[in-house]
């Protein structure tokens, strides 16, 4: 069928089953917006900033497992979106980001709102396209969705000059994607899988090291089944929270810079790491030369470049975690005896008892960790939990009882303050039945505060819980520990009237000083079902512990901090 | 870890931004490029790119994997046993000894390719190391300009 480039965008989104587009219009993308006006296949959600549009698409993608879609105009529209795109790239989130571009005839002339968008996005996308002919659009858009969702997922950027959106060409979306140069491996090598199982069978202290790839591959059930069958304990990265489930007896905890003592000690003592969809990030390993010194490594990942990048893998397995773990489970039956690892589990239990994850209550002040535990007690499985970046993020990861994959939505690789609120809107859109909580800080929340308007307009009631320490807390913590308490530019004593702020957009706000007030505020916010801000004043100088100082060894954790 | 020199060939789709994807990758990840040549493969939609690089074994392995990961890349070869050639052209003042230059160039698979009013141009095509020797050897003829092509290679 003959149609304009702009119509093709709408048609392609329809064929891809897209029900939501987060975006913001402008000159170069107006032809497409004109077609959005005329259609009702999907809802367009007008965020109040392009960065928020991309984060919302990320939240939507993370909670649903589908490809998130964002749309922006050229120049500043695109550059505003870059932080979100980079965030999705670092955390392997499937997105298609469509941007307008100045007309072809003006490209290269420093035209109004011209920027070399594909030049900018090249290093933070899985792939990108500058479409120079409308006839290419059906193929390009189809490839974009395919690339975003398959293999190691990631953001794909499609830049479309304005004249291309007006150009008429043939639209045929029935042609299957044919990419000679892109064929992700999904099945793992059978011989390698067998070797890995043999290695597990003779190991004394094997450890499942679970990363975000397990969630991307929808492999949590398979991983739980494998753990149960073999009796092998597990640690999770930040991105993998929820995979095992908090009440799983084989679940140790999160590992890494703010991992639990038991998790980090288990990683330091293991003789066989079974890495699944994890990438040995520096926030996880600490000092590499001291990391898991006595361990061999089985590394299963869809991305061959992740394997042996930082830590050499004796058993590299390139493949989809879901498929490989299924195979491993089949092979493990009758071959691996859970009894074998009981002494290892006892060692871990000992670590756990020695230094359990915890905090000290103080009279008259709310501890931030308590707030997280309390949300967990009150809402538990019923809520999806997004976070911003900082101490509140780590406490959430440590203390919330995550029970399922895709329950925890957080910016891991890029660590983007301002992620939480728009992401939580996308989460609400993707999973409307559940409560969408954003645990945030008094610093982070102001980085996308304009989304209060979007949240009200589109009835995406996010409950923002501010763990308010009147500080850029995480930076303040480093200043306390490593900079002799020189609190350079981290004091946030100057604060807005939070309740007034949220009310001015049409939401509800609460100032909370006591535990009782917190319970009441959360209950009320859930009932009111509009965007909410619960401002909880928490102890100001609380530190996230344990802590492995940057560059230190994983087993050298700071377990407590006593002020001199 | 010891750095070794490696020559990597990449077969990639002819598209406007293919080359920048490669060079961006090298700069973003801090890999070395000693030389880089690229030209279309006749009668195909692919180009062949030859990169001479150096790094530890682990870095070389990452380079290859990261190149593979680029969507328009069809194949990556890391050459162990290869025939490698590079070309160089040198401009000399006409006052220099033409026949000495010619003899020297011949020894390096080359010749005089142009004689003008006030200068001569010689070219050689040989292994990169030998090209370096040649450029060293011709220093005494007061070369005015030197251009090297970068290496190309084929597996034996
Ligand atoms: C966009 C951005 N800028 C700066 C940082 C560096 N940074 C990391 S945590 C943090 C403090 C966050 O403060 P707040 O949101 O109040 O959270 P808290 O640590 O106090 O819980 C900062 C500035 C960042 N991660 N992202
Ligand atoms: Mg704070």
mmCIF file of C-alpha atoms and ligand atoms in Angstrom, chain A residues 442 469 471 473, ligand 2:
data_model
loop_
_atom_site.group_PDB
_atom_site.id
_atom_site.type_symbol
_atom_site.label_atom_id
_atom_site.label_comp_id
_atom_site.label_asym_id
_atom_site.label_seq_id
_atom_site.Cartn_x
_atom_site.Cartn_y
_atom_site.Cartn_z
ATOM 1 C CA UNK A 442 15.095 14.560 48.124
ATOM 2 C CA UNK A 469 17.697 13.049 54.569
ATOM 3 C CA UNK A 471 21.297 15.497 51.667
ATOM 4 C CA UNK A 473 22.958 11.222 50.803
HETATM 5 MG MG1 LIG C 2 18.714 12.606 49.977
#
